[in-house]
XYZ file of C-alpha atoms in Angstrom:
460
model
C -0.389 -0.213 0.417
C 0.971 3.618 -0.633
C 0.827 6.116 1.577
C 1.267 10.139 1.285
C 1.117 13.090 3.578
C 1.655 16.549 1.835
C 3.603 19.923 3.386
C 2.524 23.080 1.857
C 3.075 22.825 -1.895
C 4.920 19.345 -1.423
C 3.530 15.609 -0.939
C 6.180 12.859 0.279
C 5.022 9.775 -1.045
C 6.142 6.178 0.790
C 6.245 2.887 -0.817
C 4.908 0.552 1.638
C 4.472 0.495 5.803
C 8.226 -0.673 5.631
C 9.687 2.150 3.621
C 7.162 3.967 5.887
C 8.125 3.247 8.878
C 11.822 3.681 8.071
C 11.820 7.064 7.413
C 9.227 8.277 10.397
C 12.811 6.703 12.585
C 14.776 9.465 14.659
C 18.077 10.439 13.287
C 20.312 7.638 13.612
C 23.634 5.886 11.516
C 22.783 2.725 10.782
C 19.552 3.526 8.490
C 21.352 6.348 6.857
C 24.282 3.369 6.100
C 21.234 1.334 4.948
C 20.219 3.784 2.357
C 16.749 3.517 3.802
C 16.025 6.837 5.947
C 14.267 10.228 5.810
C 16.202 12.356 3.233
C 15.459 15.460 4.975
C 13.516 17.072 7.982
C 10.627 17.830 6.497
C 10.347 13.802 4.951
C 10.712 12.333 8.214
C 7.453 14.726 9.202
C 5.529 13.797 6.322
C 6.115 10.452 7.603
C 5.279 10.492 11.042
C 1.629 12.506 9.833
C 1.232 9.620 7.683
C 1.985 7.097 10.188
C 0.008 8.373 12.582
C -2.822 8.170 10.064
C -2.802 4.743 9.921
C -4.323 2.381 11.655
C -3.218 -0.444 14.103
C -4.838 -3.581 12.422
C -3.070 -2.552 9.273
C -0.093 -4.010 10.748
C -1.556 -7.210 10.625
C -2.537 -6.731 7.294
C 0.718 -5.912 5.599
C 4.178 -7.243 6.598
C 7.472 -5.791 6.576
C 8.832 -8.573 5.492
C 6.757 -11.296 3.568
C 4.974 -14.261 5.961
C 5.586 -16.928 3.526
C 9.637 -15.491 3.751
C 10.621 -14.989 7.336
C 10.000 -17.113 10.211
C 9.703 -14.568 12.175
C 6.692 -12.900 10.775
C 5.302 -16.171 11.017
C 5.783 -16.194 14.215
C 4.459 -12.956 14.928
C 1.333 -13.402 12.718
C 0.656 -16.548 13.782
C 1.130 -15.779 17.731
C -0.345 -12.774 17.550
C -3.359 -12.285 20.684
C -6.952 -11.686 18.523
C -8.691 -10.620 22.307
C -5.281 -8.978 24.076
C -6.040 -6.920 20.713
C -9.679 -6.198 20.816
C -8.775 -2.969 23.197
C -6.763 -0.780 21.344
C -8.050 -2.207 17.452
C -10.010 0.815 16.729
C -7.289 3.399 17.193
C -4.490 4.375 14.495
C -0.688 4.618 15.154
C -1.595 8.969 16.508
C -4.084 7.504 18.712
C -3.095 4.934 19.884
C 0.169 7.503 21.307
C -3.382 9.649 23.313
C -4.169 6.378 24.423
C -0.427 4.798 26.110
C -0.113 8.024 27.507
C -3.656 8.656 29.251
C -4.948 7.728 32.396
C -7.145 4.735 30.525
C -3.564 2.727 29.707
C -3.201 1.613 33.481
C -1.254 -0.700 34.299
C -3.380 -3.660 34.169
C -4.794 -2.663 30.820
C -1.020 -2.729 29.591
C -0.861 -6.079 30.865
C -3.552 -7.328 28.731
C -2.906 -5.912 25.769
C 1.142 -7.041 25.225
C 0.380 -9.925 23.512
C -1.774 -8.382 21.249
C 0.526 -5.541 20.262
C 2.459 -6.242 17.180
C 6.619 -5.516 17.340
C 5.704 -3.498 14.369
C 2.666 -1.945 16.381
C 5.045 -1.192 19.074
C 8.309 0.501 17.138
C 5.546 2.438 14.846
C 4.695 4.654 18.049
C 7.269 4.174 19.333
C 9.050 7.153 16.556
C 5.829 9.260 17.226
C 6.503 9.706 20.818
C 8.811 11.957 22.523
C 11.761 10.602 24.924
C 9.753 11.806 27.856
C 6.807 9.802 26.302
C 8.294 6.710 26.298
C 10.218 7.009 29.891
C 6.179 7.589 31.153
C 4.793 4.782 29.443
C 7.369 2.336 30.191
C 7.558 3.279 33.915
C 3.267 1.930 33.679
C 4.239 -1.411 32.598
C 5.207 -3.742 35.411
C 6.286 -7.329 34.259
C 8.055 -9.978 36.548
C 10.056 -13.409 35.589
C 10.635 -15.746 38.150
C 14.237 -17.988 38.511
C 15.267 -18.468 42.023
C 14.189 -14.587 42.962
C 11.723 -12.409 41.328
C 12.796 -9.827 39.290
C 10.735 -6.681 37.623
C 8.837 -5.929 40.536
C 7.797 -2.035 41.319
C 9.977 0.154 42.965
C 12.898 -2.101 42.370
C 16.245 -2.599 39.172
C 18.296 -5.376 38.865
C 21.958 -6.009 38.328
C 23.613 -8.546 36.112
C 26.563 -9.041 37.971
C 29.277 -9.642 34.844
C 32.812 -10.496 35.570
C 34.534 -10.750 32.495
C 37.803 -11.999 32.044
C 40.346 -11.599 29.203
C 41.839 -15.237 30.052
C 38.638 -16.220 31.673
C 40.934 -16.557 34.624
C 39.060 -18.260 37.746
C 40.510 -16.389 40.339
C 40.104 -13.259 38.287
C 36.580 -14.295 37.679
C 35.635 -15.428 41.268
C 37.736 -11.510 42.789
C 35.148 -9.598 40.403
C 32.204 -11.583 41.548
C 33.038 -10.922 45.295
C 33.827 -7.104 44.372
C 29.709 -6.731 42.906
C 28.556 -8.875 45.626
C 30.114 -6.635 47.890
C 28.342 -4.007 46.536
C 24.714 -5.365 45.764
C 24.934 -5.845 42.341
C 24.150 -9.835 40.931
C 20.385 -10.251 41.578
C 19.552 -10.144 37.911
C 21.896 -13.238 37.485
C 25.817 -13.405 37.320
C 26.587 -14.048 34.080
C 30.475 -13.832 31.918
C 30.806 -13.423 28.574
C 33.615 -15.635 27.631
C 36.864 -14.951 26.208
C 36.347 -18.990 24.928
C 34.224 -20.342 23.020
C 35.593 -24.162 24.085
C 33.319 -25.889 25.405
C 35.883 -27.458 28.666
C 36.530 -23.340 29.478
C 32.782 -23.484 29.364
C 32.056 -26.484 31.935
C 34.524 -24.853 34.034
C 32.951 -21.466 33.825
C 29.394 -22.803 34.279
C 30.985 -25.139 37.445
C 32.366 -22.094 39.309
C 29.283 -19.614 38.527
C 27.504 -22.956 40.221
C 29.570 -23.667 43.354
C 30.185 -20.540 44.165
C 25.927 -19.515 44.079
C 25.228 -22.886 46.593
C 28.154 -22.478 49.111
C 26.436 -19.063 49.624
C 23.458 -19.821 49.059
C 22.557 -16.568 47.323
C 19.295 -16.361 45.247
C 20.597 -15.824 41.773
C 20.856 -17.552 39.199
C 24.334 -17.644 37.295
C 25.216 -18.200 33.398
C 27.811 -18.469 30.815
C 27.024 -16.433 27.573
C 27.741 -19.084 24.851
C 26.114 -20.189 21.938
C 23.036 -22.414 22.598
C 24.808 -25.040 20.995
C 27.241 -25.127 22.853
C 25.233 -25.080 26.105
C 22.699 -27.808 24.734
C 26.040 -29.784 24.942
C 27.049 -29.310 28.154
C 24.001 -30.103 29.847
C 23.785 -32.962 27.667
C 27.436 -33.709 29.645
C 25.555 -33.152 33.273
C 27.069 -29.938 33.354
C 25.347 -27.630 35.823
C 23.171 -25.272 33.830
C 21.016 -22.203 35.324
C 20.081 -20.148 32.175
C 20.113 -20.783 28.355
C 22.214 -17.896 26.371
C 21.149 -16.730 23.077
C 21.867 -13.853 20.820
C 18.632 -12.579 18.609
C 17.772 -10.785 15.809
C 14.376 -9.669 14.123
C 14.569 -11.623 10.804
C 15.054 -15.303 9.792
C 17.886 -14.286 8.206
C 19.946 -12.264 10.632
C 19.307 -15.045 13.258
C 20.925 -17.906 11.100
C 24.061 -15.016 11.058
C 23.655 -16.304 14.348
C 23.722 -20.074 14.248
C 19.827 -19.743 15.252
C 16.439 -20.263 14.649
C 13.261 -20.940 16.374
C 13.383 -24.798 16.535
C 16.815 -25.107 18.082
C 15.607 -22.083 20.413
C 12.853 -24.527 21.176
C 15.142 -27.025 21.937
C 17.170 -24.784 24.244
C 14.349 -23.530 26.243
C 13.566 -27.210 26.228
C 16.740 -28.475 27.854
C 16.757 -25.502 30.513
C 13.222 -26.463 31.540
C 14.819 -30.432 31.995
C 17.235 -28.672 34.592
C 14.710 -28.084 36.866
C 16.897 -25.567 38.810
C 14.941 -22.709 39.739
C 13.746 -22.295 42.913
C 10.358 -19.801 42.805
C 10.285 -19.748 39.134
C 11.431 -21.643 35.371
C 12.245 -18.631 33.414
C 14.906 -20.614 32.431
C 16.195 -17.858 29.027
C 18.690 -15.332 28.816
C 18.479 -12.793 25.212
C 20.365 -10.248 24.096
C 19.853 -8.208 20.995
C 20.958 -4.664 19.293
C 19.481 -2.290 17.063
C 21.947 -2.766 13.846
C 22.531 -6.640 14.108
C 20.586 -7.848 11.204
C 22.597 -4.946 9.392
C 25.543 -5.516 10.184
C 25.195 -9.778 8.493
C 23.189 -7.732 5.765
C 19.527 -9.738 6.724
C 18.005 -5.913 7.242
C 14.911 -6.699 4.153
C 14.594 -3.130 4.323
C 13.587 -2.657 7.882
C 14.988 -0.163 9.541
C 17.559 -0.441 12.455
C 14.559 -0.391 15.316
C 11.511 -2.159 13.697
C 14.544 -4.574 13.210
C 15.045 -4.715 17.359
C 11.184 -4.399 18.006
C 10.837 -8.130 16.276
C 13.955 -9.494 17.891
C 11.362 -9.354 20.688
C 7.915 -11.038 19.307
C 11.451 -13.624 19.298
C 12.467 -13.126 22.819
C 8.489 -13.204 23.878
C 7.853 -16.102 22.621
C 10.050 -18.305 24.811
C 9.002 -16.272 28.316
C 12.540 -15.288 28.709
C 14.192 -14.238 32.381
C 16.018 -11.724 31.360
C 15.908 -10.222 27.574
C 18.967 -7.314 27.166
C 19.319 -4.552 24.956
C 22.407 -4.072 24.751
C 22.431 -0.673 23.345
C 25.325 1.463 21.927
C 27.603 -1.856 22.060
C 27.942 -2.984 18.129
C 29.117 0.867 17.451
C 28.683 3.966 15.112
C 27.671 2.844 12.389
C 24.743 2.226 13.996
C 24.405 4.875 16.319
C 26.510 7.781 15.695
C 26.591 9.407 19.300
C 25.744 9.749 22.780
C 22.266 12.214 21.487
C 22.019 8.034 18.983
C 22.505 5.882 22.140
C 19.832 7.787 24.695
C 17.289 7.595 21.214
C 17.816 4.100 21.368
C 18.611 2.421 24.644
C 14.356 4.887 25.870
C 13.403 3.090 22.159
C 13.961 -0.456 22.913
C 12.977 -0.387 26.907
C 9.550 1.298 25.624
C 8.856 -1.463 23.246
C 10.081 -4.482 25.856
C 8.487 -3.502 28.335
C 4.958 -2.827 25.288
C 5.385 -5.687 24.791
C 5.261 -7.666 28.207
C 9.536 -8.232 28.640
C 11.633 -8.579 31.784
C 13.726 -5.832 29.017
C 16.895 -4.961 30.577
C 20.070 -2.044 29.409
C 23.636 -2.630 28.856
C 23.535 1.312 29.231
C 27.539 0.985 26.563
C 29.450 3.055 24.445
C 32.866 1.625 22.672
C 35.450 4.136 22.077
C 35.571 5.082 18.453
C 31.558 6.279 19.217
C 31.266 10.293 19.790
C 30.047 9.275 22.881
C 31.231 9.707 26.659
C 30.496 8.787 30.450
C 28.545 12.005 30.639
C 26.088 10.475 28.069
C 25.593 6.670 29.798
C 26.042 8.912 33.263
C 22.407 10.117 31.647
C 20.057 7.222 29.662
C 20.871 5.035 33.093
C 19.023 7.813 34.751
C 16.328 8.052 32.483
C 16.059 4.288 31.857
C 15.943 4.185 35.924
C 13.462 6.834 35.699
C 11.473 4.523 33.360
C 11.723 2.042 35.734
C 14.182 -0.348 33.975
C 14.246 -3.879 35.075
C 17.987 -4.622 34.551
C 21.650 -3.216 34.306
C 24.791 -3.953 33.716
C 27.355 -4.532 36.635
C 30.742 -4.205 35.193
C 34.235 -3.723 37.604
C 34.772 -0.406 37.254
C 33.061 0.734 33.974
C 35.033 -0.613 32.230
C 34.756 -4.184 30.664
C 38.588 -5.536 29.982
C 37.543 -8.645 28.151
C 34.788 -6.774 25.597
C 36.426 -3.341 25.169
C 33.957 -1.405 25.896
C 32.093 1.267 27.887
C 29.387 0.099 30.638
C 28.128 0.923 33.453
C 29.481 0.020 37.148
C 29.026 -1.190 40.731
C 28.680 1.402 42.182
C 26.715 3.562 38.670
C 23.773 0.851 40.280
C 24.746 2.121 44.101
C 23.655 6.661 42.200
C 20.563 4.646 40.476
C 19.469 2.527 43.780
C 19.918 5.822 46.086
C 18.510 8.590 43.685
C 14.833 6.400 42.989
C 15.286 4.661 46.096
C 15.698 1.794 44.718
C 15.712 -2.100 46.024
C 17.129 -5.246 44.734
C 15.056 -8.446 44.173
C 13.145 -9.417 47.447
C 14.827 -12.727 47.567
C 18.580 -11.225 47.181
C 17.559 -7.889 49.629
C 16.551 -10.449 52.315
C 19.832 -12.586 51.683
C 22.469 -9.853 51.782
C 20.645 -9.445 55.387
C 20.939 -12.494 56.269
C 24.651 -12.753 55.888
C 25.604 -9.271 57.350
C 26.123 -6.960 54.086
C 22.796 -5.049 54.816
C 21.562 -3.446 57.872
C 17.615 -3.704 58.008
C 16.351 -0.259 55.549
C 18.225 -3.361 53.253
C 21.206 -0.564 52.191
C 25.115 -1.597 52.720
C 26.164 -2.181 55.344
C 29.790 -1.240 54.299
C 31.017 -3.586 56.695
C 34.906 -4.256 55.613
C 35.659 -7.246 58.190
C 32.430 -9.312 55.912
C 35.162 -9.043 53.437
C 38.188 -11.636 54.657
C 35.182 -14.360 55.528
C 33.868 -13.849 52.147
C 37.315 -13.713 50.173
C 38.079 -17.033 51.676
C 34.627 -18.918 51.385
C 34.201 -18.319 47.480
C 38.767 -18.242 46.823
C 39.706 -21.037 48.573
């Protein structure tokens, strides 16, 4: 279907819904690289005006990637919840924005509608929203998930403790875990990005996490972020696995570049569930995404990178994950050029994930060759905390020495928790109190006398 909108004497024409979505997107380097971005501010405004008038029902009739060509499209269409959609089915994209910002869009109403909202609908409405709109609506969404603790409750923000080491050294990783735990991080999970893809090394890391969590009786979960096929092989060998990890994207071809498809992800989830290692829930999957991944794989199919990202959330949603993480600035300035683009993308990703009913966190990060700095990350971190982000990263010193990028530190988590009065997952907070690491008010005790005892129990 062709879409048009006139501004003064100029009529702007958009060849189809895919083109309209791309031209309505706020400026970003990835879409410019792909050759699909708006050519002027006037064209972008015209696209947004035309997009505001598109009925939400149109997204069920016009796929941005054809149904017969892409299994992600088939997943979106075949799993659409008509009953959840019923309450907003009469709206256009513009009136959907108005409804989301109104008092009628309560947490319960948003929860009921989540499975009826397609990724393209979420992406479309985000393109009409200011940053404050993205924050306000995301704040209203409450999404919880459970494994050994409960993540996503209102008034709480979790942290993934990320103790990476350039040589996968067990003592170095353990020292970083100790550092993070003493500073109240690790309730989302303790998740290691391994430097090696050797299954023997991955197995040692998984056993280390299992031993630490069991020895200290920490109500959290471990994860080694290796390819899902490696995890499946290790489960078959009896290696202890809490969470099954995989990077995913929003097109079938992009997922294929990661070496996965939906059938393999279903197999992986079944294997994770078979371990029965959760104590309060059975959300066993951990996914990571990032704007630009489909473009970097040459698999975006002409779809703008933010809409591709939202489509990745449909993949995640099908497997009821414990965590999904947008690694927002990691891919590089070819896709998000500077701090302004990274901040906008982070707020978009968080909004779309929450609107689609996902326990989404954001790795507030950038690479050193991007036009961004830590002040930009402080701004995004603060905005996401105001928006009710589910979790963030906790990296020693905010500088990941294995992946070579800048993220957020254990102390950054302390800052936003103190600023907004945010607690950790309730089971994790209770454990900190029982161990003496936090007081009865759940504030960290700062008791240096506990350090030798914890160090000896961890490193012995």
